[in-house]
């Protein structure tokens, strides 16, 4: 595992998700993200061998996703825009598929320190309507269980930038990517399962001002996902 890479990549997810709006105070995504990071980096967590998978089993997993718009940060500065939220995923080892969806998505502005130090000032600019859907396949990567998937969908919301209000919408398309190996499954000594991956890709976003003027642009995205859950073997009929 690239522990430093994990910490830096999810610095946005953990930091952005901490500033929840009043209508989302029942979900503390930042605590969830930090807990998962601590647990997945524990000495007892190791990659899951593909040969050890029970083909009759499935796993229901929950966690977080965070991504930043690369071009929203001024050159040389660790500031910009991104989004974060929760991710639910099901791994079906019999069908060798993964599927899932997001919830509690929001657009955030972040300040210096998010990506380099993992701690920074963040502001939740808006909630996002819509959903991102995860679809992919479970694979064997050098005898280790992994997955290749895409996360895409349409999201929209109102956002305030530089004291002006805008309507925001985006068609998001992200691919799992961890040093070109895709996502990986890991397991702790108690049998609890983790899945993690970097996310890369692009989004076609449109910001519309109060006069109805639309400003479309393609943004590259960089992010991270991490989920955890329990493996459940099917009971023969």
mmCIF file of C-alpha atoms in Angstrom:
data_model
loop_
_atom_site.group_PDB
_atom_site.id
_atom_site.type_symbol
_atom_site.label_atom_id
_atom_site.label_comp_id
_atom_site.label_asym_id
_atom_site.label_seq_id
_atom_site.Cartn_x
_atom_site.Cartn_y
_atom_site.Cartn_z
ATOM 1 C CA UNK A 1 0.000 0.000 0.000
ATOM 2 C CA UNK A 2 1.088 3.537 -0.710
ATOM 3 C CA UNK A 3 0.293 4.938 2.737
ATOM 4 C CA UNK A 4 1.491 8.448 1.932
ATOM 5 C CA UNK A 5 -0.422 8.450 -1.311
ATOM 6 C CA UNK A 6 -3.543 7.254 0.482
ATOM 7 C CA UNK A 7 -3.281 9.990 3.096
ATOM 8 C CA UNK A 8 -2.671 12.737 0.556
ATOM 9 C CA UNK A 9 -5.353 11.572 -1.866
ATOM 10 C CA UNK A 10 -7.983 11.241 0.816
ATOM 11 C CA UNK A 11 -6.938 14.440 2.532
ATOM 12 C CA UNK A 12 -9.536 16.136 0.383
ATOM 13 C CA UNK A 13 -12.201 13.572 1.224
ATOM 14 C CA UNK A 14 -11.596 13.732 4.952
ATOM 15 C CA UNK A 15 -11.284 17.497 5.070
ATOM 16 C CA UNK A 16 -14.066 18.397 2.681
ATOM 17 C CA UNK A 17 -16.567 16.117 4.312
ATOM 18 C CA UNK A 18 -16.131 17.614 7.743
ATOM 19 C CA UNK A 19 -18.057 20.799 7.027
ATOM 20 C CA UNK A 20 -21.598 19.480 6.735
ATOM 21 C CA UNK A 21 -24.504 21.811 6.230
ATOM 22 C CA UNK A 22 -27.218 21.957 8.868
ATOM 23 C CA UNK A 23 -29.501 19.590 6.992
ATOM 24 C CA UNK A 24 -26.786 16.908 6.953
ATOM 25 C CA UNK A 25 -25.608 16.997 10.566
ATOM 26 C CA UNK A 26 -26.740 13.405 11.038
ATOM 27 C CA UNK A 27 -23.873 12.225 8.828
ATOM 28 C CA UNK A 28 -20.293 12.820 9.985
ATOM 29 C CA UNK A 29 -18.417 11.828 6.838
ATOM 30 C CA UNK A 30 -15.108 13.222 8.024
ATOM 31 C CA UNK A 31 -15.043 10.928 11.059
ATOM 32 C CA UNK A 32 -15.947 7.991 8.865
ATOM 33 C CA UNK A 33 -13.117 8.773 6.456
ATOM 34 C CA UNK A 34 -10.497 9.243 9.158
ATOM 35 C CA UNK A 35 -11.555 6.035 10.903
ATOM 36 C CA UNK A 36 -11.324 4.056 7.671
ATOM 37 C CA UNK A 37 -7.890 5.493 6.893
ATOM 38 C CA UNK A 38 -6.606 4.531 10.311
ATOM 39 C CA UNK A 39 -8.024 1.030 10.059
ATOM 40 C CA UNK A 40 -6.851 0.261 6.531
ATOM 41 C CA UNK A 41 -3.298 1.320 7.419
ATOM 42 C CA UNK A 42 -3.194 -0.965 10.465
ATOM 43 C CA UNK A 43 -0.430 -3.581 10.530
ATOM 44 C CA UNK A 44 -3.017 -6.369 10.555
ATOM 45 C CA UNK A 45 -4.546 -5.355 7.205
ATOM 46 C CA UNK A 46 -3.227 -7.129 4.111
ATOM 47 C CA UNK A 47 -4.243 -7.578 0.460
ATOM 48 C CA UNK A 48 -6.868 -10.275 -0.062
ATOM 49 C CA UNK A 49 -5.546 -13.224 -2.066
ATOM 50 C CA UNK A 50 -7.790 -13.967 -5.043
ATOM 51 C CA UNK A 51 -7.489 -17.703 -4.361
ATOM 52 C CA UNK A 52 -8.944 -17.234 -0.869
ATOM 53 C CA UNK A 53 -12.250 -15.825 -2.093
ATOM 54 C CA UNK A 54 -15.342 -17.956 -1.480
ATOM 55 C CA UNK A 55 -17.184 -17.744 -4.829
ATOM 56 C CA UNK A 56 -20.532 -18.021 -3.016
ATOM 57 C CA UNK A 57 -19.907 -14.884 -0.959
ATOM 58 C CA UNK A 58 -20.869 -11.239 -1.221
ATOM 59 C CA UNK A 59 -19.862 -8.149 0.733
ATOM 60 C CA UNK A 60 -21.935 -5.059 1.513
ATOM 61 C CA UNK A 61 -19.609 -2.112 2.084
ATOM 62 C CA UNK A 62 -19.909 1.560 3.023
ATOM 63 C CA UNK A 63 -17.449 4.441 3.079
ATOM 64 C CA UNK A 64 -16.539 7.723 1.437
ATOM 65 C CA UNK A 65 -15.547 9.345 -1.823
ATOM 66 C CA UNK A 66 -13.750 12.624 -2.408
ATOM 67 C CA UNK A 67 -12.523 14.310 -5.589
ATOM 68 C CA UNK A 68 -11.085 17.678 -6.527
ATOM 69 C CA UNK A 69 -11.282 19.705 -9.715
ATOM 70 C CA UNK A 70 -7.622 19.977 -10.683
ATOM 71 C CA UNK A 71 -7.942 23.190 -12.681
ATOM 72 C CA UNK A 72 -9.871 24.997 -9.941
ATOM 73 C CA UNK A 73 -6.696 25.505 -7.893
ATOM 74 C CA UNK A 74 -4.441 28.399 -8.942
ATOM 75 C CA UNK A 75 -1.015 27.203 -10.065
ATOM 76 C CA UNK A 76 1.264 26.650 -7.104
ATOM 77 C CA UNK A 77 -1.565 26.906 -4.558
ATOM 78 C CA UNK A 78 -3.327 24.186 -2.602
ATOM 79 C CA UNK A 79 -6.799 25.674 -2.903
ATOM 80 C CA UNK A 80 -9.769 25.032 -5.123
ATOM 81 C CA UNK A 81 -13.074 23.214 -5.521
ATOM 82 C CA UNK A 82 -14.108 19.610 -5.072
ATOM 83 C CA UNK A 83 -16.908 17.365 -3.901
ATOM 84 C CA UNK A 84 -17.292 14.671 -1.282
ATOM 85 C CA UNK A 85 -19.872 12.285 0.118
ATOM 86 C CA UNK A 86 -20.689 8.730 1.071
ATOM 87 C CA UNK A 87 -20.364 5.594 -1.062
ATOM 88 C CA UNK A 88 -22.190 2.267 -0.698
ATOM 89 C CA UNK A 89 -20.819 -0.730 -2.598
ATOM 90 C CA UNK A 90 -21.724 -4.401 -3.043
ATOM 91 C CA UNK A 91 -19.043 -6.893 -4.085
ATOM 92 C CA UNK A 92 -20.517 -10.082 -5.569
ATOM 93 C CA UNK A 93 -17.650 -12.575 -5.673
ATOM 94 C CA UNK A 94 -19.742 -15.223 -7.430
ATOM 95 C CA UNK A 95 -20.647 -12.939 -10.320
ATOM 96 C CA UNK A 96 -17.293 -11.135 -9.973
ATOM 97 C CA UNK A 97 -18.951 -7.711 -10.051
ATOM 98 C CA UNK A 98 -19.008 -4.545 -7.955
ATOM 99 C CA UNK A 99 -21.860 -2.056 -7.876
ATOM 100 C CA UNK A 100 -22.774 0.927 -5.765
ATOM 101 C CA UNK A 101 -24.051 4.470 -5.427
ATOM 102 C CA UNK A 102 -23.321 7.719 -3.602
ATOM 103 C CA UNK A 103 -25.288 9.843 -1.130
ATOM 104 C CA UNK A 104 -24.851 13.106 0.812
ATOM 105 C CA UNK A 105 -22.820 14.671 -2.002
ATOM 106 C CA UNK A 106 -21.764 18.282 -1.696
ATOM 107 C CA UNK A 107 -19.568 20.851 -3.436
ATOM 108 C CA UNK A 108 -16.771 22.229 -1.258
ATOM 109 C CA UNK A 109 -14.138 24.908 -1.385
ATOM 110 C CA UNK A 110 -10.851 24.032 0.289
ATOM 111 C CA UNK A 111 -7.850 26.073 1.373
ATOM 112 C CA UNK A 112 -4.113 25.500 1.649
ATOM 113 C CA UNK A 113 -3.051 22.317 3.426
ATOM 114 C CA UNK A 114 -5.732 19.881 2.260
ATOM 115 C CA UNK A 115 -3.517 17.914 -0.076
ATOM 116 C CA UNK A 116 -0.116 18.409 1.499
ATOM 117 C CA UNK A 117 -0.915 18.269 5.199
ATOM 118 C CA UNK A 118 -4.324 16.575 5.275
ATOM 119 C CA UNK A 119 -5.781 19.372 7.398
ATOM 120 C CA UNK A 120 -7.221 22.628 6.136
ATOM 121 C CA UNK A 121 -10.114 25.038 6.172
ATOM 122 C CA UNK A 122 -13.094 23.904 4.100
ATOM 123 C CA UNK A 123 -16.499 25.296 3.264
ATOM 124 C CA UNK A 124 -19.494 23.332 2.084
ATOM 125 C CA UNK A 125 -20.768 25.496 -0.758
ATOM 126 C CA UNK A 126 -23.868 23.477 -1.592
ATOM 127 C CA UNK A 127 -25.550 20.118 -1.503
ATOM 128 C CA UNK A 128 -25.716 18.230 -4.771
ATOM 129 C CA UNK A 129 -28.861 16.637 -6.158
ATOM 130 C CA UNK A 130 -28.439 13.481 -8.199
ATOM 131 C CA UNK A 131 -26.340 10.391 -7.791
ATOM 132 C CA UNK A 132 -23.134 8.737 -8.972
ATOM 133 C CA UNK A 133 -23.316 5.042 -9.819
ATOM 134 C CA UNK A 134 -20.430 2.591 -9.459
ATOM 135 C CA UNK A 135 -20.244 -0.333 -11.908
ATOM 136 C CA UNK A 136 -17.321 -2.696 -12.418
ATOM 137 C CA UNK A 137 -15.718 -6.137 -12.308
ATOM 138 C CA UNK A 138 -13.726 -8.044 -9.691
ATOM 139 C CA UNK A 139 -10.369 -9.160 -11.061
ATOM 140 C CA UNK A 140 -7.171 -10.938 -10.066
ATOM 141 C CA UNK A 141 -4.183 -8.607 -10.029
ATOM 142 C CA UNK A 142 -0.967 -10.578 -9.511
ATOM 143 C CA UNK A 143 -2.941 -13.098 -7.399
ATOM 144 C CA UNK A 144 -4.494 -10.290 -5.312
ATOM 145 C CA UNK A 145 -8.220 -9.535 -5.428
ATOM 146 C CA UNK A 146 -8.953 -6.225 -7.098
ATOM 147 C CA UNK A 147 -11.603 -4.413 -9.090
ATOM 148 C CA UNK A 148 -11.906 -2.151 -12.111
ATOM 149 C CA UNK A 149 -14.901 0.178 -12.097
ATOM 150 C CA UNK A 150 -16.336 3.479 -13.231
ATOM 151 C CA UNK A 151 -18.242 6.023 -11.152
ATOM 152 C CA UNK A 152 -20.498 8.254 -13.175
ATOM 153 C CA UNK A 153 -23.750 10.183 -13.151
ATOM 154 C CA UNK A 154 -25.382 13.589 -13.240
ATOM 155 C CA UNK A 155 -25.291 15.986 -10.274
ATOM 156 C CA UNK A 156 -26.552 19.536 -9.835
ATOM 157 C CA UNK A 157 -26.969 22.260 -7.239
ATOM 158 C CA UNK A 158 -26.660 25.950 -6.455
ATOM 159 C CA UNK A 159 -23.242 27.276 -5.511
ATOM 160 C CA UNK A 160 -21.944 30.658 -4.343
ATOM 161 C CA UNK A 161 -18.572 31.648 -5.825
ATOM 162 C CA UNK A 162 -16.885 34.957 -5.068
ATOM 163 C CA UNK A 163 -20.113 36.185 -3.424
ATOM 164 C CA UNK A 164 -22.175 35.491 -6.577
ATOM 165 C CA UNK A 165 -24.812 32.754 -6.909
ATOM 166 C CA UNK A 166 -24.646 30.239 -9.725
ATOM 167 C CA UNK A 167 -26.491 27.130 -10.853
ATOM 168 C CA UNK A 168 -24.086 24.202 -11.119
ATOM 169 C CA UNK A 169 -24.504 20.919 -12.983
ATOM 170 C CA UNK A 170 -22.037 18.254 -14.040
ATOM 171 C CA UNK A 171 -21.815 14.945 -15.857
ATOM 172 C CA UNK A 172 -19.146 13.119 -13.833
ATOM 173 C CA UNK A 173 -17.091 10.187 -15.102
ATOM 174 C CA UNK A 174 -14.359 8.692 -12.875
ATOM 175 C CA UNK A 175 -12.317 5.495 -13.228
ATOM 176 C CA UNK A 176 -10.721 3.466 -10.451
ATOM 177 C CA UNK A 177 -6.985 3.884 -10.698
ATOM 178 C CA UNK A 178 -4.249 3.021 -8.193
ATOM 179 C CA UNK A 179 -0.881 3.091 -9.963
ATOM 180 C CA UNK A 180 -2.666 1.649 -13.010
ATOM 181 C CA UNK A 181 -3.708 -1.471 -11.048
ATOM 182 C CA UNK A 182 -7.258 -0.340 -10.357
ATOM 183 C CA UNK A 183 -8.903 -0.880 -6.981
ATOM 184 C CA UNK A 184 -7.756 -3.406 -4.369
ATOM 185 C CA UNK A 185 -9.462 -5.492 -1.683
ATOM 186 C CA UNK A 186 -7.819 -5.867 1.718
ATOM 187 C CA UNK A 187 -8.773 -7.816 4.829
ATOM 188 C CA UNK A 188 -7.935 -7.458 8.523
ATOM 189 C CA UNK A 189 -7.229 -10.226 11.037
ATOM 190 C CA UNK A 190 -10.908 -10.378 12.015
ATOM 191 C CA UNK A 191 -12.013 -10.975 8.435
ATOM 192 C CA UNK A 192 -13.416 -7.497 7.806
ATOM 193 C CA UNK A 193 -13.048 -6.426 4.203
ATOM 194 C CA UNK A 194 -11.846 -3.095 2.773
ATOM 195 C CA UNK A 195 -11.831 -1.804 -0.797
ATOM 196 C CA UNK A 196 -9.885 1.260 -1.892
ATOM 197 C CA UNK A 197 -8.840 2.985 -5.087
ATOM 198 C CA UNK A 198 -7.701 6.233 -6.538
ATOM 199 C CA UNK A 199 -10.130 7.887 -8.953
ATOM 200 C CA UNK A 200 -9.247 9.760 -12.126
ATOM 201 C CA UNK A 201 -11.215 11.130 -15.031
ATOM 202 C CA UNK A 202 -13.145 14.154 -16.142
ATOM 203 C CA UNK A 203 -16.450 15.956 -15.896
ATOM 204 C CA UNK A 204 -18.370 18.247 -18.196
ATOM 205 C CA UNK A 205 -19.640 20.968 -15.873
ATOM 206 C CA UNK A 206 -21.875 23.946 -16.531
ATOM 207 C CA UNK A 207 -22.104 27.034 -14.320
ATOM 208 C CA UNK A 208 -25.010 29.338 -15.105
ATOM 209 C CA UNK A 209 -25.147 32.890 -13.725
ATOM 210 C CA UNK A 210 -28.249 34.796 -12.614
ATOM 211 C CA UNK A 211 -28.771 36.064 -16.158
ATOM 212 C CA UNK A 212 -28.852 32.549 -17.591
ATOM 213 C CA UNK A 213 -25.398 32.743 -19.154
ATOM 214 C CA UNK A 214 -23.875 29.280 -19.155
ATOM 215 C CA UNK A 215 -20.159 28.558 -18.922
ATOM 216 C CA UNK A 216 -19.406 24.922 -19.887
ATOM 217 C CA UNK A 217 -15.986 23.449 -19.240
ATOM 218 C CA UNK A 218 -14.212 20.088 -19.021
ATOM 219 C CA UNK A 219 -12.469 19.531 -15.705
ATOM 220 C CA UNK A 220 -9.991 16.795 -14.869
ATOM 221 C CA UNK A 221 -10.730 15.160 -11.527
ATOM 222 C CA UNK A 222 -8.500 13.427 -9.017
ATOM 223 C CA UNK A 223 -9.916 11.614 -6.034
ATOM 224 C CA UNK A 224 -10.155 8.578 -3.831
ATOM 225 C CA UNK A 225 -12.665 6.025 -2.545
ATOM 226 C CA UNK A 226 -12.530 3.708 0.452
ATOM 227 C CA UNK A 227 -15.249 1.402 1.823
ATOM 228 C CA UNK A 228 -15.441 -1.396 4.389
ATOM 229 C CA UNK A 229 -17.844 -4.203 5.261
ATOM 230 C CA UNK A 230 -18.319 -7.858 6.075
ATOM 231 C CA UNK A 231 -18.202 -10.852 3.749
ATOM 232 C CA UNK A 232 -21.321 -13.012 3.856
ATOM 233 C CA UNK A 233 -21.309 -16.510 2.332
ATOM 234 C CA UNK A 234 -24.486 -17.685 0.636
ATOM 235 C CA UNK A 235 -26.402 -20.447 2.435
ATOM 236 C CA UNK A 236 -27.060 -23.498 0.172
ATOM 237 C CA UNK A 237 -30.738 -24.170 -0.416
#
